[in-house]
PDB file of C-alpha atoms in Angstrom:
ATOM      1  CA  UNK A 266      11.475  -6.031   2.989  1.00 46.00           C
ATOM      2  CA  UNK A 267      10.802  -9.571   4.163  1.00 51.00           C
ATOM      3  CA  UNK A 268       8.930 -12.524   2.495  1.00 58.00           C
ATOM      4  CA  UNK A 269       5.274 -11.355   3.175  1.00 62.00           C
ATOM      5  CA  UNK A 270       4.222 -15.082   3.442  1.00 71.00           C
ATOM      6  CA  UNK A 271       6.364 -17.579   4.958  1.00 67.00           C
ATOM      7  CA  UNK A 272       6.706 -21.570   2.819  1.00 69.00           C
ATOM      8  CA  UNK A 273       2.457 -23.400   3.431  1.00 77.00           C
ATOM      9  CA  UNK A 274       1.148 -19.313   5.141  1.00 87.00           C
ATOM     10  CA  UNK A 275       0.249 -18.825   1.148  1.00 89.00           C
ATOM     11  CA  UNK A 276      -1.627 -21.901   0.898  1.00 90.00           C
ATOM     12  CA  UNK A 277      -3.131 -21.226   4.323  1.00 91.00           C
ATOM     13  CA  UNK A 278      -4.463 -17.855   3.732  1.00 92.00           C
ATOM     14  CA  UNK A 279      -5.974 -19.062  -0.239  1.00 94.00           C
ATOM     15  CA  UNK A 280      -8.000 -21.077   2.208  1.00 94.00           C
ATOM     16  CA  UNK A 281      -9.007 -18.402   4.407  1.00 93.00           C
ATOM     17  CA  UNK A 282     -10.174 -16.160   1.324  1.00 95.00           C
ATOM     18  CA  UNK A 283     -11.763 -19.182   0.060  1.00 96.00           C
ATOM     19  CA  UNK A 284     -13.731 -19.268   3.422  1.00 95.00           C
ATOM     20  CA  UNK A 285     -15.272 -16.197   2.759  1.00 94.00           C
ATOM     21  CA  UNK A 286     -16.919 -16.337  -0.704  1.00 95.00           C
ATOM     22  CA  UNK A 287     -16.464 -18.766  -3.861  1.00 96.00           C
ATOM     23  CA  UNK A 288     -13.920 -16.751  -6.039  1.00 96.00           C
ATOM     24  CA  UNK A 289     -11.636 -17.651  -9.130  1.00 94.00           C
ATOM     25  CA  UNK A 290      -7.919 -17.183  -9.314  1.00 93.00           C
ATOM     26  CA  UNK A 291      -7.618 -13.937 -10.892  1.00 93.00           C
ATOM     27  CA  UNK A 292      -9.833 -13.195  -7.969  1.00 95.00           C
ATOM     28  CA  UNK A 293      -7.586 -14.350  -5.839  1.00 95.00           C
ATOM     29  CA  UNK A 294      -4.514 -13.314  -7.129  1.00 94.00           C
ATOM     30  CA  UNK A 295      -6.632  -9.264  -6.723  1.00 93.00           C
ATOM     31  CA  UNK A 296      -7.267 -10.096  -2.960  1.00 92.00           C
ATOM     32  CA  UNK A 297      -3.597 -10.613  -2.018  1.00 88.00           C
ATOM     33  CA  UNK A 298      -3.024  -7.922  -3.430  1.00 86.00           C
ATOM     34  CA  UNK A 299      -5.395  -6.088  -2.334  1.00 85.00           C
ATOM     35  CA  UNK A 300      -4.750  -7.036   1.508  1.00 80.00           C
ATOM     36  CA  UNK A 301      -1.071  -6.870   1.559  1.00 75.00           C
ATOM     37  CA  UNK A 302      -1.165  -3.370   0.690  1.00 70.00           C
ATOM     38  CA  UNK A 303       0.243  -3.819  -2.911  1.00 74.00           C
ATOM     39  CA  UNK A 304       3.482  -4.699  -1.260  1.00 70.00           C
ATOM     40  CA  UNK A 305       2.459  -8.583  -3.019  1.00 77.00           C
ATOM     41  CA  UNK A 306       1.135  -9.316  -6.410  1.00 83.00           C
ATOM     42  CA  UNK A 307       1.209 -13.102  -6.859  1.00 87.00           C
ATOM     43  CA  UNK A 308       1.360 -14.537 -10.418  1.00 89.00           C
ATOM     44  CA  UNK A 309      -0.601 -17.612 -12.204  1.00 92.00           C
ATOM     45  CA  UNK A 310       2.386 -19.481 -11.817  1.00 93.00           C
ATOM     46  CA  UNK A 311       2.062 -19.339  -8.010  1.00 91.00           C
ATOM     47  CA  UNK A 312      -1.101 -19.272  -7.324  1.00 94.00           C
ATOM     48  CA  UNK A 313      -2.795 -22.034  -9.670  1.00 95.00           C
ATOM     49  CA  UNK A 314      -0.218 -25.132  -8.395  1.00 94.00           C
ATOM     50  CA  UNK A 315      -1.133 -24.007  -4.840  1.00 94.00           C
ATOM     51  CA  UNK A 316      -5.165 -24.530  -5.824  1.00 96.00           C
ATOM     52  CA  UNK A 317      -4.611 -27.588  -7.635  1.00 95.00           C
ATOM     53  CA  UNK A 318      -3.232 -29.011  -4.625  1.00 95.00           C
ATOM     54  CA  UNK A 319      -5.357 -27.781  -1.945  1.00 96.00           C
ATOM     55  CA  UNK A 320      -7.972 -29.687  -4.580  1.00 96.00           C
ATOM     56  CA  UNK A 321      -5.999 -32.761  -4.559  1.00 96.00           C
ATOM     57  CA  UNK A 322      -6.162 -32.530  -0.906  1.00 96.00           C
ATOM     58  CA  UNK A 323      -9.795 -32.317  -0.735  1.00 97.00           C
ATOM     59  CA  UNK A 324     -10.158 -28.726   0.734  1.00 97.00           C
ATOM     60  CA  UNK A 325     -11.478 -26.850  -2.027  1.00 97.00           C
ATOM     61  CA  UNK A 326     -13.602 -28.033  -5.073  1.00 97.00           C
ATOM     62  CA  UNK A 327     -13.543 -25.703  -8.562  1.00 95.00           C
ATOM     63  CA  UNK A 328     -16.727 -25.370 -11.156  1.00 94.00           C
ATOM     64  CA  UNK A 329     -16.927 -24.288 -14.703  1.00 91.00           C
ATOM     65  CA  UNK A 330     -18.696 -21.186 -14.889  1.00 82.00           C
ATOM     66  CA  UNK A 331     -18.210 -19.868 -18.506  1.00 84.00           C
ATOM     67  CA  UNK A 332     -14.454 -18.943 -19.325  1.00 85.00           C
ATOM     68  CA  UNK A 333     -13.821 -18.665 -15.352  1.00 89.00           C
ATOM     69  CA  UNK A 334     -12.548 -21.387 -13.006  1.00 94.00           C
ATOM     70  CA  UNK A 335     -14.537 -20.360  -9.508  1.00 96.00           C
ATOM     71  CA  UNK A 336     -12.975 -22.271  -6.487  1.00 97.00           C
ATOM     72  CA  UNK A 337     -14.985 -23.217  -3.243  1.00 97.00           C
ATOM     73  CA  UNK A 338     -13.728 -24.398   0.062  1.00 97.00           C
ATOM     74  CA  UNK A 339     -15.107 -28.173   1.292  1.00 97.00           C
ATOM     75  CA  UNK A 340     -15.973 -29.174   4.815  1.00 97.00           C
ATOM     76  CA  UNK A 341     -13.217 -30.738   4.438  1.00 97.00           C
ATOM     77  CA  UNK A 342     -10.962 -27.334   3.684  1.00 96.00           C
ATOM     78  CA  UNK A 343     -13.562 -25.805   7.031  1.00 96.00           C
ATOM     79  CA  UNK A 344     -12.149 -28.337   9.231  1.00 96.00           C
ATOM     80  CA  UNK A 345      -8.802 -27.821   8.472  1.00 95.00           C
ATOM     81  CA  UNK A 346      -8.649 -24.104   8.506  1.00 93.00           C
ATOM     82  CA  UNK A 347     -10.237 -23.944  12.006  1.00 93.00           C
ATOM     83  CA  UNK A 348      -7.679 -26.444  13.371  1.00 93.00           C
ATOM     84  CA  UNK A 349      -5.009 -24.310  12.305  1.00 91.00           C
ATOM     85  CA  UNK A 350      -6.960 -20.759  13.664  1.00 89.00           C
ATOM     86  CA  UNK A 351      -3.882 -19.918  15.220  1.00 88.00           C
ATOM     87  CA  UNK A 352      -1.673 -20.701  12.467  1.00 85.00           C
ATOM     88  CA  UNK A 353      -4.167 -18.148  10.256  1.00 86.00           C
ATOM     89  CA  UNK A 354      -3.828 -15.421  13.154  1.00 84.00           C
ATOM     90  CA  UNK A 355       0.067 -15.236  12.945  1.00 83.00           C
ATOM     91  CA  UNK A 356      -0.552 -14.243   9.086  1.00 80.00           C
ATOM     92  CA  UNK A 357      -2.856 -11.434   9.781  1.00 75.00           C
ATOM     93  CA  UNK A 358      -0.436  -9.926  12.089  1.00 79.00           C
ATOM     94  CA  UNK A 359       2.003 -10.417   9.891  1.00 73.00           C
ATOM     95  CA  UNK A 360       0.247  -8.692   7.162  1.00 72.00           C
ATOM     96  CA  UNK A 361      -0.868  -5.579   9.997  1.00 68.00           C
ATOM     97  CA  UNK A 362       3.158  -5.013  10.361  1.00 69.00           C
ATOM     98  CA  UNK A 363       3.173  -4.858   6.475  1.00 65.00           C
ATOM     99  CA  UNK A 364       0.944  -2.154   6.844  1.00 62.00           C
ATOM    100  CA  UNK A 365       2.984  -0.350   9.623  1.00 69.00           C
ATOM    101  CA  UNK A 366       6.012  -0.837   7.223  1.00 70.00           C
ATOM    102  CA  UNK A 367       4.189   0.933   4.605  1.00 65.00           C
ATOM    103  CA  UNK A 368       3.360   3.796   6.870  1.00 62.00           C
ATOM    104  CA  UNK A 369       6.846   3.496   7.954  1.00 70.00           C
ATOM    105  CA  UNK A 370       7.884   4.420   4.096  1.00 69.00           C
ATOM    106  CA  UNK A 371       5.286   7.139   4.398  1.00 64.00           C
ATOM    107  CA  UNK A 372       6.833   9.098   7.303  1.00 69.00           C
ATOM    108  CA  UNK A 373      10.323   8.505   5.635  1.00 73.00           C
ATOM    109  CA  UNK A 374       8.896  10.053   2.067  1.00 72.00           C
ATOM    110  CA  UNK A 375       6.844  12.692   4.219  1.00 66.00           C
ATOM    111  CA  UNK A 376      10.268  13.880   6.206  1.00 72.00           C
ATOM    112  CA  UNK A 377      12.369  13.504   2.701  1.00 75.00           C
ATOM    113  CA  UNK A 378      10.100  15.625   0.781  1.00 69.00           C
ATOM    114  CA  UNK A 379      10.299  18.526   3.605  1.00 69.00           C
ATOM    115  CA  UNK A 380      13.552  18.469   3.249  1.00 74.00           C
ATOM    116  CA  UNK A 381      14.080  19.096  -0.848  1.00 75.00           C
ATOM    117  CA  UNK A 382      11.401  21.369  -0.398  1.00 69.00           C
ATOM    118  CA  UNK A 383      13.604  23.594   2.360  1.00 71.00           C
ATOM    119  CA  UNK A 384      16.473  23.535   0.236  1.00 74.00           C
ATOM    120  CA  UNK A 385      14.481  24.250  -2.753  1.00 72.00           C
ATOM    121  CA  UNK A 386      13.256  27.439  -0.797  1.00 71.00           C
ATOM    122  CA  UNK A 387      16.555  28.644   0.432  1.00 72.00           C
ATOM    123  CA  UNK A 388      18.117  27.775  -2.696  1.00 74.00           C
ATOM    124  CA  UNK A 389      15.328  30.117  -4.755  1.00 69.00           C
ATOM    125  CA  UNK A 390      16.382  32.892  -1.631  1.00 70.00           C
ATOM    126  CA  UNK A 391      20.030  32.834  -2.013  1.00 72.00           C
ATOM    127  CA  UNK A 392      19.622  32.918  -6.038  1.00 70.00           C
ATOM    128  CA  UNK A 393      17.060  36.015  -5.635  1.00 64.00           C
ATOM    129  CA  UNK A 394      19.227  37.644  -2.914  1.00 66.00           C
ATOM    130  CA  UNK A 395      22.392  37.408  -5.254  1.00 66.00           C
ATOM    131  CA  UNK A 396      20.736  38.536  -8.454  1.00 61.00           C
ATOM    132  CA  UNK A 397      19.862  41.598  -6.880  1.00 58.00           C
ATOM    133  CA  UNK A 398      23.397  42.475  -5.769  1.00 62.00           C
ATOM    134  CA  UNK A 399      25.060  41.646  -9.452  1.00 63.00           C
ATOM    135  CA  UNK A 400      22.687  43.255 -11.396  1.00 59.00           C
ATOM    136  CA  UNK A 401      19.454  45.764 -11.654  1.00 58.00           C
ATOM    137  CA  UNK A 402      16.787  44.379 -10.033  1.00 53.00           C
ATOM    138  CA  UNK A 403      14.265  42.455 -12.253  1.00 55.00           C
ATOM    139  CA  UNK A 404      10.752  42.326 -10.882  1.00 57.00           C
ATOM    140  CA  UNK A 405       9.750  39.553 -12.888  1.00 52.00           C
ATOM    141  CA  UNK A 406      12.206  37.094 -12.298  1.00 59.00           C
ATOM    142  CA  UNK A 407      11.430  36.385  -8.433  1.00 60.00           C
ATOM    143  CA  UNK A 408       7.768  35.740  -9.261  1.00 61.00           C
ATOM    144  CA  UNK A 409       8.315  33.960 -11.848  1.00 63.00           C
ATOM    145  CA  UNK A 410      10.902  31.612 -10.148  1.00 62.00           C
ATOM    146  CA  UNK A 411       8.442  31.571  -6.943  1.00 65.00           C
ATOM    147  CA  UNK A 412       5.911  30.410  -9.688  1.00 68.00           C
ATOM    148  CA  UNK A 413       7.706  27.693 -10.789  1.00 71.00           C
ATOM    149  CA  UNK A 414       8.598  26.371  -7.198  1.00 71.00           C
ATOM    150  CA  UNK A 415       4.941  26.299  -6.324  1.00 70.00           C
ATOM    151  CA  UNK A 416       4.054  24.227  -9.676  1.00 74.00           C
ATOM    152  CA  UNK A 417       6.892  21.895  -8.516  1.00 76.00           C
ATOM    153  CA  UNK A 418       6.131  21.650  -4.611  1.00 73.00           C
ATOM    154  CA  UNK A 419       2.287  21.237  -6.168  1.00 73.00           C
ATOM    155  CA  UNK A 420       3.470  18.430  -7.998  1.00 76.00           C
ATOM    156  CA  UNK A 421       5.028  16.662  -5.503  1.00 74.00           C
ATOM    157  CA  UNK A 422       2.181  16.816  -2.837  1.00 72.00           C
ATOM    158  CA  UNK A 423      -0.562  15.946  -5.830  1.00 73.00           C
ATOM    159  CA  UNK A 424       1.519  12.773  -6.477  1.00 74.00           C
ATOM    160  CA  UNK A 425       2.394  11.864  -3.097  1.00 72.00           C
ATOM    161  CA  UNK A 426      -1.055  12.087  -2.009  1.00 71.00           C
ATOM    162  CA  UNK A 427      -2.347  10.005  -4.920  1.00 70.00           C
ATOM    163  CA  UNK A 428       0.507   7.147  -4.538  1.00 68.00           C
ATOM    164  CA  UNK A 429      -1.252   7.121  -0.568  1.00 67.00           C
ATOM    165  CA  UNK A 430      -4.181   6.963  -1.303  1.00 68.00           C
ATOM    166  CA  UNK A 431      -4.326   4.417  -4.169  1.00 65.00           C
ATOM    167  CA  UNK A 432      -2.109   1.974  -1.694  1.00 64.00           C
ATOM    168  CA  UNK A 433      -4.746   2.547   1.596  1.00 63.00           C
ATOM    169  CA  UNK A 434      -7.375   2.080  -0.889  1.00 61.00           C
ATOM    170  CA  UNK A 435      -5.807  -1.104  -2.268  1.00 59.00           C
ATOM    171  CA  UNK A 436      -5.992  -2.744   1.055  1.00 55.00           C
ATOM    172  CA  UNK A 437      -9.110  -2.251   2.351  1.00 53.00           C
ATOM    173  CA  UNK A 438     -11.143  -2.738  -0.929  1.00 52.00           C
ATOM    174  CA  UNK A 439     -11.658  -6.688  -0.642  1.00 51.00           C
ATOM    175  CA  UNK A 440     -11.868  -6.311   3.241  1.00 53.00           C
ATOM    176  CA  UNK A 441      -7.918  -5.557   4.641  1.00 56.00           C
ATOM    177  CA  UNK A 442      -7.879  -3.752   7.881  1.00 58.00           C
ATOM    178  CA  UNK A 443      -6.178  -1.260   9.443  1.00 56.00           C
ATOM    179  CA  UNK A 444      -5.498  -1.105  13.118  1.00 61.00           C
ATOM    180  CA  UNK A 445      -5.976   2.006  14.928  1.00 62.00           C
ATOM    181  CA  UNK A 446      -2.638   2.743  15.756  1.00 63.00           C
ATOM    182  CA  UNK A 447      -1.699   2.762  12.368  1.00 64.00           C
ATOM    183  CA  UNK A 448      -3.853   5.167  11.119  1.00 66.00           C
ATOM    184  CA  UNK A 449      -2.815   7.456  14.400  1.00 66.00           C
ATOM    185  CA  UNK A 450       0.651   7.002  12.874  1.00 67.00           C
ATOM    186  CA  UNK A 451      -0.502   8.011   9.654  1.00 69.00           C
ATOM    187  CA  UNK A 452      -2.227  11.110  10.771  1.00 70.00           C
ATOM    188  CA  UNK A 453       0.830  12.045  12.894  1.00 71.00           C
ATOM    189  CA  UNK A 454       3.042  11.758  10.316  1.00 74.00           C
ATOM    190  CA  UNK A 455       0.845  13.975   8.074  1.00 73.00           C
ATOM    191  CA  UNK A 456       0.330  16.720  10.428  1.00 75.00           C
ATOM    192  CA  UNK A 457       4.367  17.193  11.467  1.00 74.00           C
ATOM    193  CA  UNK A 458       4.355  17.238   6.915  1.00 74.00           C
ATOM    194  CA  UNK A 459       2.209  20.109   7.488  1.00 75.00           C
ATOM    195  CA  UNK A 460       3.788  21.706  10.096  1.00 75.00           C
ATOM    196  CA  UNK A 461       7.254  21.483   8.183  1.00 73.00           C
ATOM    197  CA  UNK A 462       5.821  23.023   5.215  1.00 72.00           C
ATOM    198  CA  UNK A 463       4.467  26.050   7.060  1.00 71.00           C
ATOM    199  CA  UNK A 464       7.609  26.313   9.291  1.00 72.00           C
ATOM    200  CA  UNK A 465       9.411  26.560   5.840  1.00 69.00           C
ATOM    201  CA  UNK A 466       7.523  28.886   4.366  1.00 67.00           C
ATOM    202  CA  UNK A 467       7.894  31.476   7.289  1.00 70.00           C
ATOM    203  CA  UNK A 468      11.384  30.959   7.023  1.00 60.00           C
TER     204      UNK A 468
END
């Protein structure tokens, strides 16, 4: 996957956040994450140099408040950020098609799951179809191997689902957006998952 912020978009965008509310690094640090989808978690090391000169610059300001270091964008910081508006809107796009990538990933996980979960199934009805020609049929050995596909194909939906949800969740918690045809992808993608299933378990 690409850089998600190309060399000065990172010190661009701290601006931006700045912009919208006073906020310490750690802060920070938890909105780019938080935005990009998890795809980016930035560390002390790269944040903190980029503050320190966007203060030496004269863009942002920082105060004491107890053990926390809060940040603020100047008039100064204003000025600059709206002369380089169009600078800021390449990022956001940017950071949209990170968001299509991820629901790229999705679809790719969606259509690899369906496919261990055929073979899973036909594998579990050649093994039942050939221990009933080798031997006397045992009535408990079907169920039970049915039993532990379901546990396994219940597995892999519970943590599928919750690795989705925790990463749409993610980006929209500090404010990250998600453009409509996105989420059309993402609800296309889910319904052929369903579809696949229930063609699968018809046979």
């Amino acid at each position: 996957m690409p850089p998600v912020f190309s060399h000065g978009d990172l010190r661009l965008y701290l601006l931006a956040l700045l912009d919208e509310s006073p906020r310490h690094g750690y802060d920070l640090m938890q909105a780019l994450t938080d935005r990009t989808g998890g795809t980016y978690s930035p560390s002390a090391g790269t944040i903190y140099p980029r503050l320190a000169k966007l203060e030496e610059d004269g863009l942002v300001t920082k105060t004491v408040d107890g053990r926390k270091t809060v940040y603020e964008i100047t008039d100064a910081g204003r000025e600059h950020l709206e002369a380089r508006r169009g600078d800021l809107d390449g990022i956001q796009a940017g950071l949209a098609d990170t968001v299509r990538l991820i629901a790229d990933e999705v679809r790719g996980s969606v259509r690899a799951a369906m496919k261990s979960l055929q073979a899973d199934l036909a594998a579990a009805r050649d093994d039942a179809g050939r221990s009933a020609s080798t031997r006397p049929p045992e009535p408990e050995s079907p169920r039970t191997s049915s039993r532990a596909q379901v546990q396994r194909a219940d597995a892999a939906v519970d943590g599928f689902r919750s690795d989705l949800r925790a990463d749409l969740r993610t980006h929209v918690a500090r404010g990250g957006s998600l453009e409509e045809s996105v989420v059309d992808d993402l609800v296309a993608a889910l319904d052929a998952a369903k579809s696949e299933v229930q063609r699968a378990l018809r046979g």
